[in-house]
mmCIF file of C-alpha atoms and ligand atoms in Angstrom:
data_model
loop_
_atom_site.group_PDB
_atom_site.id
_atom_site.type_symbol
_atom_site.label_atom_id
_atom_site.label_comp_id
_atom_site.label_asym_id
_atom_site.label_seq_id
_atom_site.Cartn_x
_atom_site.Cartn_y
_atom_site.Cartn_z
ATOM 1 C CA ASP A 1 113.689 85.072 132.372
ATOM 2 C CA PRO A 2 111.002 83.874 130.383
ATOM 3 C CA ALA A 3 109.459 87.771 130.168
ATOM 4 C CA GLN A 4 112.574 88.674 128.391
ATOM 5 C CA PRO A 5 112.232 87.340 124.694
ATOM 6 C CA ARG A 6 109.082 88.441 124.658
ATOM 7 C CA ALA A 7 109.799 91.731 125.773
ATOM 8 C CA SER A 8 112.116 92.002 123.071
ATOM 9 C CA ARG A 9 109.458 90.157 120.405
ATOM 10 C CA GLN A 10 107.618 93.191 121.129
ATOM 11 C CA ARG A 11 109.814 95.093 120.476
ATOM 12 C CA PHE A 12 110.877 94.141 117.169
ATOM 13 C CA VAL A 13 107.447 94.458 115.912
ATOM 14 C CA ALA A 14 106.668 98.090 117.189
ATOM 15 C CA ASP A 15 110.329 98.434 115.054
ATOM 16 C CA LEU A 16 108.920 97.051 112.023
ATOM 17 C CA SER A 17 106.289 98.936 112.399
ATOM 18 C CA GLN A 18 107.810 102.227 112.198
ATOM 19 C CA CYS A 19 109.866 101.062 109.833
ATOM 20 C CA LEU A 20 107.317 99.334 107.054
ATOM 21 C CA PHE A 21 106.346 103.054 107.605
ATOM 22 C CA ASP A 22 109.589 104.723 106.789
ATOM 23 C CA PHE A 23 110.245 102.516 104.233
ATOM 24 C CA VAL A 24 106.832 103.331 102.492
ATOM 25 C CA VAL A 25 106.677 106.763 102.642
ATOM 26 C CA GLN A 26 109.976 107.442 100.912
ATOM 27 C CA LEU A 27 108.383 105.007 97.677
ATOM 28 C CA LEU A 28 104.842 107.528 97.325
ATOM 29 C CA PRO A 29 104.600 109.225 94.598
ATOM 30 C CA THR A 30 106.188 112.673 94.725
ATOM 31 C CA VAL A 31 103.594 115.724 94.185
ATOM 32 C CA GLU A 32 105.354 116.521 90.539
ATOM 33 C CA GLU A 33 104.550 112.994 89.549
ATOM 34 C CA LEU A 34 100.887 113.234 90.488
ATOM 35 C CA ALA A 35 100.740 116.619 88.950
ATOM 36 C CA VAL A 36 102.185 115.616 85.700
ATOM 37 C CA LYS A 37 99.797 112.569 85.363
ATOM 38 C CA GLU A 38 96.920 114.910 85.868
ATOM 39 C CA ASP A 39 98.109 117.094 83.006
ATOM 40 C CA VAL A 40 98.642 113.986 80.713
ATOM 41 C CA ARG A 41 95.325 113.054 81.560
ATOM 42 C CA LYS A 42 93.697 116.125 80.865
ATOM 43 C CA LEU A 43 95.999 116.440 77.390
ATOM 44 C CA LEU A 44 94.408 112.740 76.768
ATOM 45 C CA GLU A 45 91.210 113.588 76.939
ATOM 46 C CA ARG A 46 91.040 116.745 75.211
ATOM 47 C CA LEU A 47 92.571 114.423 72.570
ATOM 48 C CA ILE A 48 90.142 111.985 72.559
ATOM 49 C CA ARG A 49 87.319 114.701 72.514
ATOM 50 C CA THR A 50 88.171 115.596 69.253
ATOM 51 C CA ILE A 51 87.486 112.263 68.191
ATOM 52 C CA GLU A 52 84.186 111.379 70.517
ATOM 53 C CA PRO A 53 83.294 114.533 72.111
ATOM 54 C CA ASP A 54 81.074 113.346 74.786
ATOM 55 C CA SER A 55 83.421 111.087 76.115
ATOM 56 C CA ARG A 56 85.713 111.342 79.514
ATOM 57 C CA LEU A 57 88.851 110.266 79.985
ATOM 58 C CA LEU A 58 88.993 108.784 84.327
ATOM 59 C CA SER A 59 91.868 106.912 85.800
ATOM 60 C CA PHE A 60 91.385 104.059 87.603
ATOM 61 C CA GLY A 61 93.620 101.270 89.266
ATOM 62 C CA SER A 62 96.756 102.232 91.501
ATOM 63 C CA THR A 63 96.333 106.330 90.639
ATOM 64 C CA ALA A 64 92.896 106.031 91.699
ATOM 65 C CA ASN A 65 92.521 103.691 94.494
ATOM 66 C CA GLY A 66 95.052 105.053 97.168
ATOM 67 C CA PHE A 67 97.797 102.319 96.348
ATOM 68 C CA SER A 68 99.933 104.126 94.326
ATOM 69 C CA LEU A 69 103.789 103.999 94.453
ATOM 70 C CA ARG A 70 106.130 105.749 92.616
ATOM 71 C CA ASN A 71 106.161 105.285 88.905
ATOM 72 C CA SER A 72 103.163 102.864 89.073
ATOM 73 C CA ASP A 73 101.758 103.430 85.408
ATOM 74 C CA MET A 74 98.431 104.618 84.858
ATOM 75 C CA ASP A 75 95.740 103.126 84.159
ATOM 76 C CA LEU A 76 92.689 104.939 82.067
ATOM 77 C CA CYS A 77 89.245 104.088 80.606
ATOM 78 C CA CYS A 78 87.412 106.136 78.170
ATOM 79 C CA LEU A 79 83.616 106.844 78.943
ATOM 80 C CA ILE A 80 81.263 107.714 76.131
ATOM 81 C CA ASP A 81 78.147 108.871 77.499
ATOM 82 C CA SER A 82 75.705 109.512 73.780
ATOM 83 C CA GLU A 83 74.136 106.469 72.200
ATOM 84 C CA GLU A 84 75.525 106.444 69.135
ATOM 85 C CA ARG A 85 79.352 105.631 69.010
ATOM 86 C CA LEU A 86 82.303 104.092 67.416
ATOM 87 C CA SER A 87 83.409 100.697 67.846
ATOM 88 C CA ALA A 88 86.035 100.452 70.636
ATOM 89 C CA THR A 89 88.444 98.738 67.849
ATOM 90 C CA ASP A 90 87.389 101.750 65.740
ATOM 91 C CA LEU A 91 88.080 104.356 68.581
ATOM 92 C CA VAL A 92 91.831 102.664 69.189
ATOM 93 C CA THR A 93 93.037 102.814 65.609
ATOM 94 C CA MET A 94 91.974 106.090 65.754
ATOM 95 C CA LEU A 95 92.886 107.085 68.712
ATOM 96 C CA GLY A 96 96.183 105.376 67.943
ATOM 97 C CA ASP A 97 96.849 107.746 64.841
ATOM 98 C CA LEU A 98 96.306 110.759 66.253
ATOM 99 C CA LEU A 99 98.019 110.552 69.212
ATOM 100 C CA GLU A 100 101.083 109.377 67.233
ATOM 101 C CA ARG A 101 100.706 112.487 65.067
ATOM 102 C CA GLU A 102 99.780 115.112 67.378
ATOM 103 C CA THR A 103 101.743 113.983 70.928
ATOM 104 C CA LYS A 104 105.400 112.449 71.748
ATOM 105 C CA PHE A 105 104.489 109.632 73.236
ATOM 106 C CA HIS A 106 105.398 106.204 71.549
ATOM 107 C CA VAL A 107 101.898 104.614 70.979
ATOM 108 C CA LYS A 108 100.751 100.845 70.462
ATOM 109 C CA PRO A 109 97.143 100.546 69.437
ATOM 110 C CA LEU A 110 95.484 97.375 69.914
ATOM 111 C CA PRO A 111 92.487 96.863 68.470
ATOM 112 C CA HIS A 112 91.997 93.582 67.876
ATOM 113 C CA ALA A 113 92.937 92.324 71.892
ATOM 114 C CA ARG A 114 90.016 90.788 73.805
ATOM 115 C CA ILE A 115 89.622 94.239 75.862
ATOM 116 C CA PRO A 116 90.995 97.045 72.960
ATOM 117 C CA ILE A 117 93.637 99.144 74.391
ATOM 118 C CA VAL A 118 96.059 101.795 73.707
ATOM 119 C CA LYS A 119 99.241 101.266 75.165
ATOM 120 C CA LEU A 120 101.380 105.020 75.237
ATOM 121 C CA SER A 121 104.602 105.301 77.176
ATOM 122 C CA LEU A 122 107.107 108.794 77.605
ATOM 123 C CA ASP A 123 110.396 108.863 77.758
ATOM 124 C CA PRO A 124 112.039 110.126 81.296
ATOM 125 C CA SER A 125 112.144 114.021 81.787
ATOM 126 C CA PRO A 126 112.806 115.948 85.097
ATOM 127 C CA ALA A 127 109.428 115.840 86.685
ATOM 128 C CA LEU A 128 109.411 112.198 85.711
ATOM 129 C CA PRO A 129 112.890 109.911 85.858
ATOM 130 C CA LEU A 130 111.503 107.011 84.544
ATOM 131 C CA GLY A 131 109.142 107.864 82.237
ATOM 132 C CA ILE A 132 105.398 106.766 82.468
ATOM 133 C CA ALA A 133 103.054 103.820 81.331
ATOM 134 C CA CYS A 134 99.692 104.113 80.076
ATOM 135 C CA ASP A 135 96.951 102.072 78.850
ATOM 136 C CA ILE A 136 93.427 103.296 77.552
ATOM 137 C CA GLY A 137 90.768 101.133 77.585
ATOM 138 C CA PHE A 138 87.399 101.789 76.640
ATOM 139 C CA GLU A 139 83.796 101.413 78.929
ATOM 140 C CA ASN A 140 85.286 99.535 81.709
ATOM 141 C CA ARG A 141 82.865 100.942 84.363
ATOM 142 C CA LEU A 142 83.310 97.852 86.663
ATOM 143 C CA ALA A 143 87.313 98.795 87.044
ATOM 144 C CA LEU A 144 86.057 102.276 87.949
ATOM 145 C CA GLU A 145 83.763 100.552 90.735
ATOM 146 C CA ASN A 146 86.311 98.310 91.643
ATOM 147 C CA THR A 147 88.432 101.480 92.046
ATOM 148 C CA ARG A 148 86.310 103.091 94.279
ATOM 149 C CA LEU A 149 86.103 100.268 96.472
ATOM 150 C CA LEU A 150 89.541 100.062 97.101
ATOM 151 C CA TYR A 151 89.908 103.856 97.672
ATOM 152 C CA CYS A 152 87.098 103.458 100.010
ATOM 153 C CA TYR A 153 88.944 100.898 101.823
ATOM 154 C CA ALA A 154 92.191 102.664 101.353
ATOM 155 C CA VAL A 155 90.766 105.794 103.581
ATOM 156 C CA ILE A 156 89.137 104.184 106.376
ATOM 157 C CA ASP A 157 92.326 103.270 108.039
ATOM 158 C CA PRO A 158 94.861 104.721 105.650
ATOM 159 C CA ALA A 159 98.228 103.874 108.146
ATOM 160 C CA ARG A 160 97.102 100.461 108.745
ATOM 161 C CA VAL A 161 95.704 99.409 105.444
ATOM 162 C CA ARG A 162 98.002 101.575 103.098
ATOM 163 C CA THR A 163 101.104 100.903 104.470
ATOM 164 C CA LEU A 164 100.534 96.898 104.140
ATOM 165 C CA VAL A 165 99.067 97.040 100.958
ATOM 166 C CA LEU A 166 102.142 99.193 99.744
ATOM 167 C CA PHE A 167 104.482 97.336 101.388
ATOM 168 C CA LEU A 168 103.155 94.034 99.905
ATOM 169 C CA LYS A 169 103.364 95.316 96.241
ATOM 170 C CA VAL A 170 107.069 96.285 96.484
ATOM 171 C CA TRP A 171 107.740 92.789 98.273
ATOM 172 C CA SER A 172 105.599 90.923 95.469
ATOM 173 C CA LYS A 173 107.230 93.389 92.444
ATOM 174 C CA ARG A 174 110.666 92.766 94.356
ATOM 175 C CA ARG A 175 110.203 89.480 94.593
ATOM 176 C CA LYS A 176 109.059 88.769 91.109
ATOM 177 C CA ILE A 177 105.627 87.365 91.945
ATOM 178 C CA ASN A 178 103.549 90.024 90.095
ATOM 179 C CA SER A 179 103.000 89.290 86.753
ATOM 180 C CA PRO A 180 100.302 87.748 85.623
ATOM 181 C CA TYR A 181 101.798 87.193 82.091
ATOM 182 C CA LYS A 182 103.907 84.983 84.043
ATOM 183 C CA GLY A 183 101.807 82.546 86.364
ATOM 184 C CA THR A 184 102.045 84.832 89.578
ATOM 185 C CA LEU A 185 99.219 87.144 90.795
ATOM 186 C CA SER A 186 98.295 91.047 89.696
ATOM 187 C CA SER A 187 98.817 93.943 91.882
ATOM 188 C CA TYR A 188 95.110 94.177 92.221
ATOM 189 C CA GLY A 189 94.722 90.482 93.612
ATOM 190 C CA TYR A 190 97.451 91.111 96.316
ATOM 191 C CA VAL A 191 95.543 94.354 97.256
ATOM 192 C CA LEU A 192 92.427 91.829 97.563
ATOM 193 C CA LEU A 193 94.125 89.303 99.817
ATOM 194 C CA VAL A 194 95.092 91.835 101.969
ATOM 195 C CA ILE A 195 91.921 93.483 102.112
ATOM 196 C CA TYR A 196 90.312 89.735 102.565
ATOM 197 C CA PHE A 197 92.637 89.295 105.335
ATOM 198 C CA LEU A 198 91.760 92.682 107.328
ATOM 199 C CA VAL A 199 87.635 92.091 106.521
ATOM 200 C CA HIS A 200 87.616 88.407 107.442
ATOM 201 C CA VAL A 201 91.009 86.656 108.945
ATOM 202 C CA LYS A 202 90.988 88.908 111.369
ATOM 203 C CA ASN A 203 89.380 89.057 114.697
ATOM 204 C CA PRO A 204 88.123 91.616 115.506
ATOM 205 C CA PRO A 205 88.385 92.860 111.972
ATOM 206 C CA VAL A 206 90.542 95.612 111.288
ATOM 207 C CA LEU A 207 88.262 96.649 108.792
ATOM 208 C CA PRO A 208 84.105 96.717 108.059
ATOM 209 C CA ASN A 209 82.640 94.758 105.130
ATOM 210 C CA LEU A 210 81.508 97.624 102.569
ATOM 211 C CA GLN A 211 79.562 95.380 100.820
ATOM 212 C CA GLN A 212 77.374 93.912 103.072
ATOM 213 C CA MET A 213 76.894 97.028 104.855
ATOM 214 C CA PRO A 214 73.164 98.240 105.393
ATOM 215 C CA PRO A 215 72.149 101.276 102.990
ATOM 216 C CA MET A 216 72.236 104.681 104.406
ATOM 217 C CA ARG A 217 68.920 105.064 102.079
ATOM 218 C CA PRO A 218 67.253 102.783 99.680
ATOM 219 C CA ILE A 219 68.977 102.056 96.713
ATOM 220 C CA SER A 220 67.208 101.206 93.117
ATOM 221 C CA HIS A 221 68.054 97.440 91.192
ATOM 222 C CA ASP A 222 69.220 100.329 87.859
ATOM 223 C CA ASP A 223 71.927 102.341 89.997
ATOM 224 C CA THR A 224 73.745 99.861 91.648
ATOM 225 C CA HIS A 225 73.626 97.387 88.852
ATOM 226 C CA ILE A 226 76.530 97.171 85.935
ATOM 227 C CA GLY A 227 76.290 94.418 83.393
ATOM 228 C CA GLY A 228 74.151 92.293 85.443
ATOM 229 C CA TYR A 229 76.000 92.701 87.970
ATOM 230 C CA ASN A 230 75.560 93.914 91.638
ATOM 231 C CA THR A 231 78.236 97.121 92.185
ATOM 232 C CA TRP A 232 76.568 98.845 95.685
ATOM 233 C CA PHE A 233 78.636 99.241 98.349
ATOM 234 C CA PHE A 234 78.787 101.496 101.173
ATOM 235 C CA ASP A 235 81.125 104.464 100.012
ATOM 236 C CA ASP A 236 79.803 107.599 102.352
ATOM 237 C CA VAL A 237 83.670 107.765 103.539
ATOM 238 C CA GLU A 238 83.360 111.186 105.083
ATOM 239 C CA LEU A 239 80.825 109.360 107.649
ATOM 240 C CA LEU A 240 83.068 106.063 107.725
ATOM 241 C CA ARG A 241 86.032 107.967 109.195
ATOM 242 C CA GLN A 242 84.009 109.155 111.850
ATOM 243 C CA ARG A 243 81.885 106.006 112.598
ATOM 244 C CA TRP A 244 84.195 103.304 111.958
ATOM 245 C CA GLN A 245 86.766 102.598 114.792
ATOM 246 C CA SER A 246 88.100 98.733 114.680
ATOM 247 C CA ALA A 247 88.090 97.047 118.187
ATOM 248 C CA ASN A 248 91.657 95.820 116.492
ATOM 249 C CA THR A 249 94.528 97.153 117.694
ATOM 250 C CA ASP A 250 97.021 95.301 116.330
ATOM 251 C CA SER A 251 100.060 97.284 114.723
ATOM 252 C CA VAL A 252 101.015 97.132 110.980
ATOM 253 C CA GLY A 253 103.810 94.974 112.005
ATOM 254 C CA HIS A 254 101.977 92.364 114.021
ATOM 255 C CA LEU A 255 99.110 91.989 110.865
ATOM 256 C CA LEU A 256 102.056 91.941 108.285
ATOM 257 C CA ILE A 257 103.644 89.093 110.174
ATOM 258 C CA ASP A 258 100.023 87.459 111.067
ATOM 259 C CA PHE A 259 98.725 88.141 106.949
ATOM 260 C CA PHE A 260 102.694 85.793 106.029
ATOM 261 C CA LYS A 261 101.816 83.283 109.041
ATOM 262 C CA TYR A 262 98.058 82.452 107.224
ATOM 263 C CA PHE A 263 98.868 82.613 103.680
ATOM 264 C CA SER A 264 101.759 80.192 104.323
ATOM 265 C CA ARG A 265 100.059 78.410 106.736
ATOM 266 C CA ASP A 266 96.169 78.738 107.104
ATOM 267 C CA PHE A 267 94.429 79.553 103.682
ATOM 268 C CA LEU A 268 92.937 76.463 102.049
ATOM 269 C CA TYR A 269 94.578 76.601 98.820
ATOM 270 C CA ASN A 270 93.061 73.803 97.674
ATOM 271 C CA THR A 271 89.236 74.225 98.328
ATOM 272 C CA GLY A 272 89.132 77.538 99.248
ATOM 273 C CA VAL A 273 88.199 81.140 97.549
ATOM 274 C CA ALA A 274 88.865 84.505 98.876
ATOM 275 C CA SER A 275 86.256 86.652 98.878
ATOM 276 C CA ILE A 276 86.020 90.372 100.308
ATOM 277 C CA ARG A 277 82.478 90.224 99.478
ATOM 278 C CA ALA A 278 81.634 86.755 101.406
ATOM 279 C CA GLY A 279 84.844 85.417 103.640
ATOM 280 C CA LEU A 280 86.216 82.552 102.411
ATOM 281 C CA LEU A 281 83.598 80.288 99.763
ATOM 282 C CA LYS A 282 84.492 76.948 98.616
ATOM 283 C CA LYS A 283 85.654 76.400 94.903
ATOM 284 C CA GLU A 284 83.015 73.858 94.326
ATOM 285 C CA SER A 285 80.110 76.512 95.237
ATOM 286 C CA LYS A 286 81.288 78.721 92.476
ATOM 287 C CA GLY A 287 82.015 75.722 90.113
ATOM 288 C CA TRP A 288 86.001 76.625 90.240
ATOM 289 C CA GLN A 289 86.974 73.178 91.917
ATOM 290 C CA ASN A 290 90.045 71.925 90.200
ATOM 291 C CA ASP A 291 89.792 68.328 91.173
ATOM 292 C CA LEU A 292 87.503 68.355 87.953
ATOM 293 C CA ASP A 293 88.324 65.648 85.478
ATOM 294 C CA PRO A 294 91.655 66.344 83.488
ATOM 295 C CA ALA A 295 90.711 64.907 80.461
ATOM 296 C CA ARG A 296 87.921 67.507 80.068
ATOM 297 C CA TYR A 297 88.032 69.868 81.849
ATOM 298 C CA LYS A 298 92.042 70.245 81.969
ATOM 299 C CA ASP A 299 91.188 74.100 81.698
ATOM 300 C CA ALA A 300 89.329 74.511 84.460
ATOM 301 C CA ARG A 301 91.672 72.959 86.653
ATOM 302 C CA GLU A 302 94.818 75.306 85.575
ATOM 303 C CA ARG A 303 92.363 78.274 85.949
ATOM 304 C CA ASN A 304 91.168 78.185 88.972
ATOM 305 C CA ARG A 305 94.620 76.536 90.987
ATOM 306 C CA PHE A 306 94.196 79.564 93.463
ATOM 307 C CA CYS A 307 91.044 81.635 93.394
ATOM 308 C CA ILE A 308 90.553 84.983 94.190
ATOM 309 C CA GLU A 309 86.537 86.178 93.819
ATOM 310 C CA ASP A 310 86.614 89.358 92.097
ATOM 311 C CA PRO A 311 84.772 91.322 94.304
ATOM 312 C CA LEU A 312 81.610 92.945 91.954
ATOM 313 C CA GLU A 313 82.478 90.295 89.022
ATOM 314 C CA THR A 314 81.630 87.794 91.210
ATOM 315 C CA ASP A 315 81.834 85.299 88.457
ATOM 316 C CA PHE A 316 85.542 86.146 87.622
ATOM 317 C CA ASN A 317 88.725 84.697 89.143
ATOM 318 C CA VAL A 318 91.272 87.864 90.200
ATOM 319 C CA ALA A 319 93.608 84.709 90.154
ATOM 320 C CA ARG A 320 92.973 82.528 87.461
ATOM 321 C CA CYS A 321 96.370 83.564 85.121
ATOM 322 C CA VAL A 322 98.204 81.921 88.677
ATOM 323 C CA THR A 323 99.820 78.460 86.696
ATOM 324 C CA SER A 324 101.263 75.659 89.351
ATOM 325 C CA ASP A 325 104.183 76.788 89.525
ATOM 326 C CA GLY A 326 103.567 80.571 90.177
ATOM 327 C CA LEU A 327 100.940 78.777 93.477
ATOM 328 C CA TYR A 328 104.083 76.611 94.267
ATOM 329 C CA THR A 329 106.451 79.924 93.927
ATOM 330 C CA ILE A 330 104.313 82.550 95.626
ATOM 331 C CA ARG A 331 103.867 80.194 98.600
ATOM 332 C CA GLY A 332 107.477 79.261 98.768
ATOM 333 C CA GLU A 333 107.800 83.320 98.828
ATOM 334 C CA PHE A 334 105.255 83.492 101.721
ATOM 335 C CA MET A 335 106.924 80.672 103.760
ATOM 336 C CA ARG A 336 110.367 82.642 103.108
ATOM 337 C CA ALA A 337 109.027 85.948 104.267
ATOM 338 C CA SER A 338 107.506 84.343 107.603
ATOM 339 C CA ARG A 339 110.274 82.728 108.358
ATOM 340 C CA ILE A 340 112.197 86.128 108.422
ATOM 341 C CA LEU A 341 110.102 87.606 110.257
ATOM 342 C CA SER A 342 110.022 84.725 112.664
ATOM 343 C CA THR A 343 113.519 83.908 113.508
ATOM 344 C CA ARG A 344 114.412 86.837 115.783
ATOM 345 C CA PRO A 345 116.366 89.102 113.624
ATOM 346 C CA GLU A 346 118.404 91.447 115.073
ATOM 347 C CA ARG A 347 116.770 94.756 113.839
ATOM 348 C CA ALA A 348 113.595 95.576 111.717
ATOM 349 C CA ILE A 349 115.539 97.403 109.319
ATOM 350 C CA TYR A 350 117.598 94.134 107.875
ATOM 351 C CA ALA A 351 114.239 92.230 107.966
ATOM 352 C CA ILE A 352 112.610 94.327 105.657
ATOM 353 C CA ALA A 353 115.787 94.839 103.149
ATOM 354 C CA GLN A 354 116.307 90.961 103.305
ATOM 355 C CA LEU A 355 112.231 90.652 102.580
ATOM 356 C CA CYS A 356 112.658 92.435 99.618
ATOM 357 C CA GLU A 357 115.656 91.290 98.778
HETATM 358 N N1 CTP B 1 91.513 94.655 87.328
HETATM 359 C C1 CTP B 1 90.564 94.397 87.304
HETATM 360 N N2 CTP B 1 90.227 92.927 87.181
HETATM 361 C C2 CTP B 1 91.529 92.195 87.183
HETATM 362 C C3 CTP B 1 93.020 92.716 86.768
HETATM 363 C C4 CTP B 1 93.129 94.686 87.470
HETATM 364 O O1 CTP B 1 89.371 94.772 87.184
HETATM 365 N N3 CTP B 1 91.269 91.040 87.001
HETATM 366 C C5 CTP B 1 91.216 96.527 87.045
HETATM 367 C C6 CTP B 1 91.437 97.236 88.644
HETATM 368 O O2 CTP B 1 90.440 98.294 88.866
HETATM 369 C C7 CTP B 1 92.756 97.231 88.922
HETATM 370 C C8 CTP B 1 93.459 98.176 87.766
HETATM 371 O O3 CTP B 1 92.667 96.896 87.144
HETATM 372 O O4 CTP B 1 91.926 98.609 90.292
HETATM 373 C C9 CTP B 1 94.616 98.057 87.827
HETATM 374 O O5 CTP B 1 95.509 97.026 87.915
HETATM 375 P P1 CTP B 1 96.449 96.411 88.631
HETATM 376 O O6 CTP B 1 97.724 97.013 87.451
HETATM 377 O O7 CTP B 1 96.778 95.042 88.979
HETATM 378 O O8 CTP B 1 96.798 97.069 89.576
HETATM 379 P P2 CTP B 1 97.031 98.939 90.385
HETATM 380 O O9 CTP B 1 96.645 98.731 91.517
HETATM 381 O O10 CTP B 1 97.673 99.840 89.173
HETATM 382 O O11 CTP B 1 99.063 98.095 90.802
HETATM 383 P P3 CTP B 1 100.472 98.477 90.054
HETATM 384 O O12 CTP B 1 100.806 99.835 90.531
HETATM 385 O O13 CTP B 1 101.361 97.414 90.063
HETATM 386 O O14 CTP B 1 99.798 99.117 88.356
HETATM 387 MG MG1 MG B 2 98.387 100.021 87.621
#
């Protein structure tokens, strides 16, 4: 009976969706953890204000974008509202000294890094059984905006978007392909791949393109540009939630299967750029081609194996740290995942366990 395998496949996909929800829910941060993190942010803000009275300390990254897992690190950004301010290098040095004196954090100031930051960590406690890791940077307004953009995407269709993204974050960490320092991709890169897939690959799309929607009221150039980059996107979350109704009804399980299939088989790694702003672009159109004369452009070649356009800082390739070995490993993992999900596993829960082995 040809209908039999189809029915059992459908049952598997439905089962997979349920298992993905259950799997992700148990990895969400606890209320307690979120409260401790907010306390830490307030404490640090109070201390920074003893050096720079007009400063604010804001969360970005996973603690603020809706894609946070239990024990994820804290990304904090210090904004200074006064005209006269210390250089980031001086601030990092002074703040490092202050935190060392006044708090229980382990402190590591990096005043001379390309982007000066203070790295902090806290030993485990009952509320935070794995301790806390936190980076404080300065004036990174683009990161605050791209965090807000991801947050808006997360709340439009949380059941599907959050589940997919959180699963991919866990999967990429367990499979050890989530280390920009070791030639693979950051969490931020994986989140962009998921959004790209839901906006531009799925047809009908699961998500709207927030950067291409018409604004509700006139917008001025100054309000929408940071450092020459256009940072405007449709951010009326309430309205989006009411108005956006995707014609795509695929379940999370179905979307995950298609995501792995697309990135193991169809995405044009050699010539394509994944852009959530503009869809699939050509590397040449951005000057990111990797077939340039290797003698003269070795650097460009290494940096542009895998191309993901930053949604706001559009001349920045978020996947520039992915090496040729790293890309080989990542693609191998996409293929492995695709294979596991397509070979009719007995139970979805075993498939998930095997995926994240
Ligand atoms: N970011 C960025 N450009 C990059 C990498 C990161 O602007 N090339 C900013 C983004 O605002 C991103 C934040 O730094 O949201 C944190 O990046 P990352 O740690 O990769 O993502 P998280 O969502 O915080 O994931 P994790 O929970 O793994 O820390
Ligand atoms: Mg982070």
